[in-house]
Amino acid sequence: MKKTYMSDLYSKYAEKPWSETFQLVRRCMDKTRTDPKPCEPVMRCQQKLNEALNDVFSLTGCITVPTRLGSHRSPTETACYLTADLFYLEVLLLPGGGVQDVKVAQHGEAPESNSALCQLLRMKKFKEFSVKLDDLASLYNIPGDSDTKIKVYASLQHLQKDLLKISNLPRRLIESDVHVDMVLNGRIGNFVPCREGNPMSIQYYIRPSDVLMEMFCPGEGSRGQVAMVVVGASSTTHMLQMESHILTPPQFDSLGFPVFRPMSEVKTESLPAFFLLKLQPPVPTLNSFIQQMNQITDVTPEADLQVEPLFQLIKQLSLTEKTCESMCDEEDSHFHTLPDAELHSYVFGGAEWKCDLWKGALIHAVPFTHPAHVPALLELLRHQSVINALLASCITRHEQQPGLTYELNCEVLPESAFSFSVTFSLLDSDSLAVLLVSVLDCRQVKCRLLMADLVDPSLDDYISRVLTRCMSIPITMRAIRRRIASLRPPAPQFPEPVCALMAEGSPSVAPHSAVETAFHNPKSEEAGAV
């Protein structure tokens, strides 16, 4: 095969860096030639190389705009730097224009490879890369000079040490799954310290459905409720720690929490910032909980909160905006399809949910200034998350449709603070029943069934255990329907001629009959409710 000039050039410089190749090409282009016509293949090759590298540099430069970072190239043009006052990012490039590595150097620390950021750039997921950079930049997102930012970052490091100490304190295991127990019952949930340039994070609540999804389809389940621990700018100054608040060796109170040193004995700095629990996703929160949070931290949120009925906030977060707009404001109707083709209908009365007790706001971040605030704030967020999970379990994208036969028709209404009712009627009964659900705290959900001609002292406890286990109103209502059917006396036996006459006059079996005959054992229902 006849060799070309380009193949010879490639073979000769295959092992050399692009910088030397560029220098050679430039020297060749600058030489005086007797032939005034330029070498077009070399010109096209140089143009393509410059375009490829410029695309990489342009993309990284665009990413810096929303994250308020600077950017520049290395002298050898083999790396791109994204810089801030107290940290920088180094993107190392391969000779072909690909990404070799991404390193993060935080204030006072050596650069460390960040596999997550590197993978996002390699996959050209620039939007996700920008979100990660925004989380990193939020560690220093405060006004002031470099000295002020260094002090705030140092305070954040001391906070991390205290939270890590609290997280590692011994405690009694409640759930059989260690990870789930840490999330739901740990003093500060599942705490992950800052690493690879990622902020501290706390996973503080997870639904049973998320646990099952992760069990059967690893990687596809939701992470549940997570709070990133960052700093936020404040128009007023706050006293932030410059050393640990926890006594050495640690001492404990009656609840097993560490005893904190008095503020007068701890080195602090007055700084224009506070710590933030940045909630992902944001949490619809009742006004009463918001007031309790303000009392715990003594920090008033600087952003004005838009107050709406809690149910509307949960619906907006659960469904797409288009779906929400298509639903009626005064009354929301949803239907659920459960296993065995069982259909439930759930109706929310719009006017009743507008009462002051059940109004709230969508909370994106919770400010605080002391490590002792975190466990108390997380308990409130868990309590609210349980309420939200129960109500959200009744909400679907499917509106009630005429012509369908429902095994259960339910109306969900607010009652007192932290309690609501589910009024329902069974398909084969004309009487109404009411299930009263009270969420006492994040670990106690009490149920009471009000129904005529039904006396079973153990039923309320059974329903409470099922609901606590599955955190789903539809699954619990199915368990109630089956338990009620098992407690009813059997239908009277007719004489044979009457039975034969009835059989002749019945053209078909009712659609729900097959479902009614498939009752589970009550104990197996509770175990399998999730």
Coordinates of C-alpha atoms in Angstrom, one line a residue:
M1 CA 0.0 0.0 0.0
K2 CA 1.3 3.4 -0.9
K3 CA 2.2 5.5 2.2
T4 CA 1.0 9.1 2.5
Y5 CA 2.7 12.0 4.2
M6 CA 0.0 11.9 7.0
S7 CA 0.6 8.1 7.7
D8 CA 4.3 8.7 8.0
L9 CA 3.7 11.7 10.3
Y10 CA 1.4 9.6 12.4
S11 CA 3.9 6.7 12.7
K12 CA 6.7 9.0 13.6
Y13 CA 4.9 11.0 16.3
A14 CA 2.5 8.4 17.6
E15 CA 4.3 8.3 21.0
K16 CA 4.9 12.0 21.2
P17 CA 2.6 14.5 23.0
W18 CA 0.4 16.7 21.0
S19 CA 2.3 19.8 22.1
E20 CA 5.4 18.7 20.1
T21 CA 3.2 17.7 17.1
F22 CA 1.6 21.2 17.2
Q23 CA 5.0 22.8 17.3
L24 CA 6.2 20.8 14.3
V25 CA 3.0 21.7 12.3
R26 CA 3.5 25.4 13.1
R27 CA 7.1 25.3 12.1
C28 CA 6.2 23.6 8.8
M29 CA 3.5 26.2 8.2
D30 CA 5.8 29.1 8.9
K31 CA 8.6 27.9 6.5
T32 CA 8.9 29.8 3.2
R33 CA 7.9 27.5 0.3
T34 CA 8.6 27.8 -3.3
D35 CA 5.1 26.5 -3.9
P36 CA 2.7 29.1 -2.8
K37 CA -0.1 26.6 -2.5
P38 CA -0.4 25.4 1.2
C39 CA -0.5 21.7 2.2
E40 CA -4.3 21.3 2.5
P41 CA -4.3 17.9 4.3
V42 CA -2.0 19.3 7.1
M43 CA -4.2 22.4 7.3
R44 CA -7.4 20.3 7.7
C45 CA -5.7 18.1 10.3
Q46 CA -4.6 21.1 12.4
Q47 CA -8.0 22.7 12.1
K48 CA -9.8 19.5 13.3
L49 CA -7.4 19.2 16.2
N50 CA -7.9 22.7 17.3
E51 CA -11.7 22.4 17.0
A52 CA -11.7 19.3 19.2
L53 CA -9.7 20.8 22.0
N54 CA -11.6 24.1 21.8
D55 CA -14.9 22.2 22.2
V56 CA -13.6 20.6 25.4
F57 CA -12.4 24.0 26.7
S58 CA -15.6 25.8 25.7
L59 CA -17.8 23.2 27.4
T60 CA -15.9 23.4 30.7
G61 CA -15.9 27.2 30.4
C62 CA -19.7 27.2 29.9
I63 CA -20.1 25.0 33.0
T64 CA -18.3 27.6 35.1
V65 CA -20.9 30.3 34.4
P66 CA -23.7 29.1 36.6
T67 CA -21.3 27.9 39.3
R68 CA -19.4 31.2 39.5
L69 CA -16.0 29.6 38.8
G70 CA -13.1 30.8 36.8
S71 CA -11.4 28.7 34.0
H72 CA -8.1 28.6 32.1
R73 CA -5.9 26.2 30.2
S74 CA -2.5 24.9 31.2
P75 CA 0.5 26.2 29.2
T76 CA 0.8 22.8 27.5
E77 CA -2.9 22.8 26.7
T78 CA -3.2 19.3 28.2
A79 CA -5.4 20.4 31.2
C80 CA -8.2 22.8 32.0
Y81 CA -8.6 24.4 35.5
L82 CA -11.9 25.5 37.1
T83 CA -11.0 27.7 40.0
A84 CA -12.6 29.4 43.0
D85 CA -11.1 31.3 45.9
L86 CA -10.5 28.2 48.1
F87 CA -10.6 25.2 45.8
Y88 CA -9.9 24.3 42.2
L89 CA -10.7 21.5 39.7
E90 CA -8.1 20.1 37.3
V91 CA -9.4 18.3 34.2
L92 CA -6.6 16.3 32.6
L93 CA -7.1 15.6 28.9
L94 CA -6.0 12.7 26.7
P95 CA -4.1 13.4 23.4
G96 CA -7.3 12.6 21.5
G97 CA -9.3 15.2 23.4
G98 CA -10.9 12.7 25.9
V99 CA -10.9 13.1 29.7
Q100 CA -8.1 11.3 31.5
D101 CA -8.9 12.3 35.1
V102 CA -10.6 15.0 37.2
K103 CA -8.9 16.1 40.4
V104 CA -10.3 18.3 43.2
A105 CA -8.1 20.3 45.5
Q106 CA -9.8 21.9 48.5
H107 CA -8.4 24.5 50.7
G108 CA -5.2 23.3 52.4
E109 CA -5.5 19.8 50.9
A110 CA -3.7 17.9 48.1
P111 CA -5.5 17.3 44.8
E112 CA -7.6 14.1 44.8
S113 CA -9.0 12.2 41.9
N114 CA -12.8 12.3 41.7
S115 CA -14.2 9.3 39.9
A116 CA -17.8 10.6 39.9
L117 CA -16.9 13.9 38.2
C118 CA -14.6 12.1 35.8
Q119 CA -17.3 9.7 34.7
L120 CA -19.8 12.4 34.1
L121 CA -17.4 14.3 31.8
R122 CA -16.5 11.1 29.9
M123 CA -20.2 10.4 29.4
K124 CA -20.8 14.0 28.3
K125 CA -23.3 14.6 31.1
F126 CA -22.5 18.2 31.5
K127 CA -25.7 19.2 33.2
E128 CA -25.1 16.6 36.0
F129 CA -21.5 17.7 36.2
S130 CA -22.6 21.3 36.7
V131 CA -24.9 20.2 39.5
K132 CA -22.0 18.4 41.3
L133 CA -19.9 21.5 40.9
D134 CA -22.6 23.6 42.4
D135 CA -22.7 21.4 45.5
L136 CA -18.9 21.8 45.8
A137 CA -19.1 25.5 45.4
S138 CA -21.8 25.7 48.0
L139 CA -19.2 24.8 50.6
Y140 CA -17.8 28.3 50.2
N141 CA -21.0 30.1 49.1
I142 CA -20.6 33.1 51.5
P143 CA -19.7 36.8 51.0
G144 CA -16.5 38.3 52.3
D145 CA -12.8 38.1 51.7
S146 CA -10.7 34.9 51.6
D147 CA -10.0 35.1 55.4
T148 CA -13.7 35.0 56.2
K149 CA -14.2 32.1 53.8
I150 CA -11.3 30.2 55.4
K151 CA -12.9 30.6 58.8
V152 CA -16.3 29.4 57.6
Y153 CA -14.7 26.4 56.0
A154 CA -12.8 25.6 59.2
S155 CA -16.0 25.9 61.2
L156 CA -17.7 23.5 58.7
Q157 CA -14.8 21.0 59.3
H158 CA -15.3 21.2 63.1
L159 CA -19.1 20.6 62.6
Q160 CA -18.3 17.5 60.5
K161 CA -16.1 16.1 63.3
D162 CA -18.9 16.6 65.8
L163 CA -21.6 15.0 63.6
L164 CA -19.3 12.1 62.9
K165 CA -18.8 11.6 66.7
I166 CA -22.6 11.6 67.2
S167 CA -23.2 9.2 64.4
N168 CA -20.6 6.7 65.7
L169 CA -22.1 6.6 69.3
P170 CA -23.3 3.1 70.2
R171 CA -27.1 2.5 70.3
R172 CA -29.6 -0.3 70.3
L173 CA -30.5 -1.9 66.9
I174 CA -34.3 -1.6 66.2
E175 CA -34.7 -2.7 62.6
S176 CA -33.2 -6.0 61.3
D177 CA -31.6 -4.2 58.3
V178 CA -28.6 -2.3 59.6
H179 CA -28.7 0.4 56.9
V180 CA -32.5 1.0 57.2
D181 CA -32.1 1.1 61.0
M182 CA -29.3 3.7 60.7
V183 CA -31.5 5.9 58.4
L184 CA -34.7 5.7 60.4
N185 CA -33.4 5.4 63.9
G186 CA -29.8 6.8 63.9
R187 CA -29.3 9.9 65.9
I188 CA -28.5 11.8 62.7
G189 CA -29.4 9.2 60.1
N190 CA -26.9 7.7 57.8
F191 CA -24.1 10.3 57.9
V192 CA -21.5 10.4 55.1
P193 CA -18.6 12.9 55.7
C194 CA -17.2 15.1 52.9
R195 CA -15.1 13.2 50.4
E196 CA -14.0 13.5 46.8
G197 CA -15.2 17.1 46.8
N198 CA -18.8 16.1 47.8
P199 CA -20.4 17.9 50.7
M200 CA -21.5 16.0 53.9
S201 CA -24.8 14.2 53.4
I202 CA -27.4 12.7 55.8
Q203 CA -30.0 10.2 54.7
Y204 CA -32.7 10.6 57.3
Y205 CA -35.8 8.8 55.9
I206 CA -36.6 6.0 53.5
R207 CA -39.9 4.5 52.6
P208 CA -40.4 0.7 52.7
S209 CA -41.2 0.7 49.0
D210 CA -37.7 2.2 48.4
V211 CA -36.2 -0.6 50.5
L212 CA -38.0 -3.2 48.4
M213 CA -37.1 -1.6 45.1
E214 CA -33.4 -1.5 46.1
M215 CA -33.6 -5.2 47.2
F216 CA -35.2 -6.5 44.0
C217 CA -33.8 -3.9 41.5
P218 CA -30.4 -2.6 42.9
G219 CA -29.7 0.9 41.7
E220 CA -33.2 1.7 40.6
G221 CA -34.7 2.6 44.0
S222 CA -34.9 6.1 45.4
R223 CA -32.3 7.2 48.0
G224 CA -35.2 8.5 50.1
Q225 CA -34.9 11.8 51.9
V226 CA -31.3 13.3 52.0
A227 CA -29.9 16.5 53.5
M228 CA -26.6 18.0 52.2
V229 CA -24.8 19.8 55.0
V230 CA -23.4 23.0 53.5
V231 CA -23.0 26.7 54.5
G232 CA -25.2 29.6 53.5
A233 CA -24.8 33.3 53.4
S234 CA -26.6 35.4 56.0
S235 CA -27.4 39.1 56.2
T236 CA -26.6 38.9 59.9
T237 CA -23.7 37.4 61.8
H238 CA -23.9 34.1 63.8
M239 CA -21.5 32.6 66.3
L240 CA -20.0 29.5 64.6
Q241 CA -17.8 26.9 66.3
M242 CA -14.0 26.9 65.7
E243 CA -13.5 23.8 67.8
S244 CA -15.5 20.7 68.9
H245 CA -18.6 21.2 71.1
I246 CA -18.5 17.7 72.5
L247 CA -16.7 17.0 75.7
T248 CA -13.6 14.7 75.7
P249 CA -14.2 12.0 76.8
P250 CA -17.8 12.2 75.8
Q251 CA -20.6 12.3 78.4
F252 CA -24.2 11.4 77.7
D253 CA -27.6 12.6 78.8
S254 CA -30.6 10.4 79.7
L255 CA -31.5 9.9 76.0
G256 CA -28.1 8.8 75.0
F257 CA -27.0 12.0 73.3
P258 CA -23.6 13.6 74.0
V259 CA -23.4 16.5 76.4
F260 CA -22.2 19.6 74.7
R261 CA -19.9 22.2 76.2
P262 CA -21.4 25.6 77.1
M263 CA -21.0 28.2 74.3
S264 CA -18.9 30.3 76.7
E265 CA -16.3 27.5 76.9
V266 CA -16.1 27.0 73.1
K267 CA -14.0 29.0 70.7
T268 CA -16.3 30.7 68.3
E269 CA -16.3 33.3 65.5
S270 CA -18.9 35.8 64.5
L271 CA -19.4 35.2 60.8
P272 CA -21.9 36.3 58.2
A273 CA -23.0 32.7 57.6
F274 CA -24.9 29.7 59.0
F275 CA -25.0 26.0 58.3
L276 CA -27.7 24.5 56.1
L277 CA -29.5 21.2 55.8
K278 CA -30.1 21.4 52.0
L279 CA -33.0 19.0 51.5
Q280 CA -33.1 16.7 48.5
P281 CA -35.9 16.5 47.5
P282 CA -37.6 19.5 49.2
V283 CA -40.1 18.6 51.9
P284 CA -43.7 19.9 52.1
T285 CA -43.8 20.9 55.8
L286 CA -46.6 22.0 58.1
N287 CA -46.5 25.5 59.6
S288 CA -46.4 24.0 63.1
F289 CA -43.2 22.1 62.2
I290 CA -41.6 25.2 60.6
Q291 CA -42.3 27.1 63.8
Q292 CA -40.7 24.3 65.9
M293 CA -37.6 24.4 63.7
N294 CA -37.2 28.1 64.2
Q295 CA -37.5 27.7 67.9
I296 CA -34.8 24.9 67.9
T297 CA -32.3 26.9 65.9
D298 CA -33.3 30.5 66.8
V299 CA -32.5 31.3 63.1
T300 CA -35.3 32.8 61.0
P301 CA -35.2 31.7 57.3
E302 CA -34.4 34.7 55.2
A303 CA -36.6 33.7 52.2
D304 CA -40.3 34.3 52.4
L305 CA -42.2 31.0 52.3
Q306 CA -45.3 30.5 50.2
V307 CA -48.0 29.0 52.3
E308 CA -50.3 26.4 50.7
P309 CA -52.5 23.5 51.8
L310 CA -50.1 20.6 52.6
F311 CA -52.0 18.2 50.3
Q312 CA -51.5 20.5 47.3
L313 CA -47.8 20.6 48.0
I314 CA -47.5 16.8 48.3
K315 CA -49.5 16.4 45.1
Q316 CA -47.4 18.9 43.2
L317 CA -44.2 17.1 44.3
S318 CA -45.6 13.7 43.5
L319 CA -47.1 14.4 40.1
T320 CA -46.0 16.3 37.1
E321 CA -47.2 20.0 36.8
K322 CA -49.3 19.1 33.7
T323 CA -51.1 16.3 35.6
C324 CA -51.8 18.6 38.6
E325 CA -53.2 21.3 36.3
S326 CA -55.6 18.9 34.7
M327 CA -57.1 17.9 38.1
C328 CA -59.9 19.8 39.7
D329 CA -58.9 22.2 42.5
E330 CA -61.9 21.6 44.7
E331 CA -61.8 17.8 44.7
D332 CA -59.1 15.3 43.7
S333 CA -60.1 11.8 42.8
H334 CA -57.6 9.0 42.4
F335 CA -57.8 5.3 41.8
H336 CA -55.3 2.5 42.6
T337 CA -54.9 -0.8 41.0
L338 CA -53.6 -3.4 43.5
P339 CA -52.5 -7.0 43.0
D340 CA -55.4 -9.4 42.1
A341 CA -56.9 -6.6 40.0
E342 CA -58.3 -4.9 43.1
L343 CA -59.4 -1.3 42.6
H344 CA -59.6 1.5 45.2
S345 CA -60.9 5.0 44.8
Y346 CA -59.5 7.9 47.0
V347 CA -61.2 11.3 47.1
F348 CA -59.6 14.4 48.7
G349 CA -62.0 17.2 49.6
G350 CA -60.3 20.5 48.6
A351 CA -62.1 22.8 51.0
E352 CA -61.3 20.7 54.1
W353 CA -57.6 20.6 53.4
K354 CA -57.4 24.4 53.3
C355 CA -57.8 24.6 57.1
D356 CA -54.9 26.4 58.9
L357 CA -53.8 23.3 60.8
W358 CA -52.9 21.6 57.5
K359 CA -51.2 24.5 55.7
G360 CA -47.5 24.5 55.1
A361 CA -44.7 25.4 52.7
L362 CA -42.2 23.6 50.5
I363 CA -38.9 23.7 52.5
H364 CA -35.6 23.5 50.5
A365 CA -33.1 24.2 53.2
V366 CA -33.1 24.5 57.0
P367 CA -30.5 26.9 58.6
F368 CA -28.8 26.1 61.9
T369 CA -25.7 27.1 63.9
H370 CA -24.9 24.2 66.4
P371 CA -24.4 20.4 66.0
A372 CA -27.0 19.8 68.8
H373 CA -29.7 21.3 66.4
V374 CA -29.3 18.5 63.9
P375 CA -30.8 15.5 65.7
A376 CA -33.9 17.6 66.7
L377 CA -34.3 18.9 63.2
L378 CA -34.1 15.5 61.7
E379 CA -36.8 14.1 64.1
L380 CA -39.2 16.8 62.8
L381 CA -38.3 16.1 59.2
R382 CA -38.8 12.4 59.7
H383 CA -42.2 13.0 61.4
Q384 CA -43.2 15.2 58.4
S385 CA -41.9 12.6 56.0
V386 CA -44.1 9.9 57.5
I387 CA -47.2 12.1 57.1
N388 CA -46.2 13.0 53.5
A389 CA -45.5 9.3 52.6
L390 CA -49.0 8.2 53.9
L391 CA -50.9 10.9 52.0
A392 CA -48.8 10.5 48.9
S393 CA -49.6 6.8 48.8
C394 CA -53.2 7.7 48.0
I395 CA -52.2 10.0 45.1
T396 CA -51.7 8.6 41.6
R397 CA -51.8 10.0 38.0
H398 CA -55.0 8.0 37.4
E399 CA -58.2 10.0 38.0
Q400 CA -61.4 8.3 39.0
Q401 CA -63.2 6.9 35.9
P402 CA -66.9 6.3 35.5
G403 CA -68.1 2.8 34.9
L404 CA -65.4 1.1 37.0
T405 CA -66.4 -1.0 40.0
Y406 CA -64.3 -0.3 43.1
E407 CA -63.7 -2.7 45.9
L408 CA -63.3 0.3 48.2
N409 CA -64.5 3.9 47.9
C410 CA -62.6 6.1 50.3
E411 CA -62.6 9.8 51.2
V412 CA -59.5 11.2 52.9
L413 CA -60.1 14.2 55.2
P414 CA -57.9 16.1 57.7
E415 CA -58.8 15.8 61.4
S416 CA -56.8 17.3 64.2
A417 CA -53.1 18.1 64.0
F418 CA -51.1 15.2 62.6
S419 CA -54.1 13.0 62.1
F420 CA -56.5 12.3 59.2
S421 CA -59.4 10.0 58.5
V422 CA -60.2 7.6 55.7
T423 CA -64.0 7.1 55.4
F424 CA -64.9 4.1 53.3
S425 CA -67.7 1.8 52.3
L426 CA -67.3 -1.8 51.2
L427 CA -68.7 -2.9 47.9
D428 CA -71.1 -5.4 49.5
S429 CA -72.2 -3.2 52.4
D430 CA -74.3 -0.1 52.8
S431 CA -72.8 1.1 56.0
L432 CA -69.8 3.5 56.3
A433 CA -66.6 2.9 58.3
V434 CA -63.9 5.4 59.4
L435 CA -60.2 4.7 59.8
L436 CA -58.6 7.4 62.0
V437 CA -54.8 7.6 61.5
S438 CA -52.7 9.6 64.0
V439 CA -49.0 10.1 63.3
L440 CA -47.7 10.7 66.9
D441 CA -44.1 10.9 65.8
C442 CA -41.8 9.4 63.1
R443 CA -42.0 5.9 64.8
Q444 CA -45.5 5.8 66.2
V445 CA -48.5 5.6 63.8
K446 CA -51.8 4.7 65.6
C447 CA -54.9 3.6 63.9
R448 CA -58.5 3.3 65.1
L449 CA -61.3 1.7 63.1
L450 CA -64.8 3.0 63.7
M451 CA -67.4 0.5 62.3
A452 CA -70.8 -0.6 63.3
D453 CA -71.4 -4.2 64.4
L454 CA -67.7 -5.0 64.6
V455 CA -66.1 -5.8 67.9
D456 CA -62.5 -6.9 67.8
P457 CA -60.1 -5.4 70.4
S458 CA -57.0 -6.5 68.5
L459 CA -58.0 -5.0 65.2
D460 CA -56.7 -1.5 65.9
D461 CA -53.3 -2.8 66.9
Y462 CA -53.2 -5.1 63.8
I463 CA -54.0 -2.1 61.5
S464 CA -51.4 0.0 63.2
R465 CA -48.7 -2.6 62.7
V466 CA -49.6 -3.1 59.0
L467 CA -49.6 0.6 58.3
T468 CA -46.3 1.2 60.1
R469 CA -44.8 -1.7 58.2
C470 CA -45.9 -0.7 54.7
M471 CA -46.5 3.1 55.0
S472 CA -49.2 2.8 52.4
I473 CA -52.9 3.6 52.9
P474 CA -54.1 1.4 49.9
I475 CA -52.2 -1.7 51.1
T476 CA -53.5 -1.1 54.6
M477 CA -57.1 -0.7 53.4
R478 CA -56.8 -4.0 51.5
A479 CA -55.7 -5.7 54.7
I480 CA -58.7 -4.2 56.6
R481 CA -61.1 -5.3 53.9
R482 CA -59.8 -8.9 54.1
R483 CA -59.7 -8.9 57.9
I484 CA -63.3 -7.6 58.1
A485 CA -64.5 -10.3 55.6
S486 CA -62.8 -13.0 57.8
L487 CA -64.6 -11.8 60.9
R488 CA -68.1 -11.7 59.4
P489 CA -70.4 -14.7 60.1
P490 CA -70.8 -17.0 57.2
A491 CA -73.8 -16.5 54.9
P492 CA -76.9 -18.5 55.9
Q493 CA -77.3 -21.9 54.1
F494 CA -80.5 -22.1 51.9
P495 CA -82.3 -25.4 51.3
E496 CA -81.3 -27.2 48.2
P497 CA -84.3 -26.2 46.0
V498 CA -83.8 -22.5 46.8
C499 CA -80.1 -22.8 46.0
A500 CA -80.9 -24.4 42.7
L501 CA -83.4 -21.6 42.0
M502 CA -80.9 -18.9 42.8
A503 CA -78.3 -20.5 40.6
E504 CA -80.7 -20.6 37.7
G505 CA -81.5 -16.9 38.2
S506 CA -77.9 -15.8 38.4
P507 CA -76.4 -15.3 35.0
S508 CA -72.8 -14.8 36.2
V509 CA -70.7 -14.4 39.3
A510 CA -70.0 -10.9 40.5
P511 CA -66.6 -9.6 39.3
H512 CA -65.3 -9.2 42.8
S513 CA -66.2 -12.7 44.0
A514 CA -62.9 -14.2 42.9
V515 CA -61.1 -11.6 44.9
E516 CA -63.3 -12.1 48.0
T517 CA -62.4 -15.8 48.0
A518 CA -58.7 -15.2 47.9
F519 CA -58.2 -13.9 51.4
H520 CA -54.8 -14.2 53.0
N521 CA -54.1 -15.3 56.5
P522 CA -54.1 -12.2 58.7
K523 CA -50.6 -12.9 59.9
S524 CA -49.3 -13.4 56.4
E525 CA -51.1 -10.2 55.3
E526 CA -49.2 -8.2 57.9
A527 CA -45.9 -9.8 57.0
G528 CA -46.4 -9.3 53.3
A529 CA -48.1 -5.9 53.4
V530 CA -45.0 -4.2 52.3

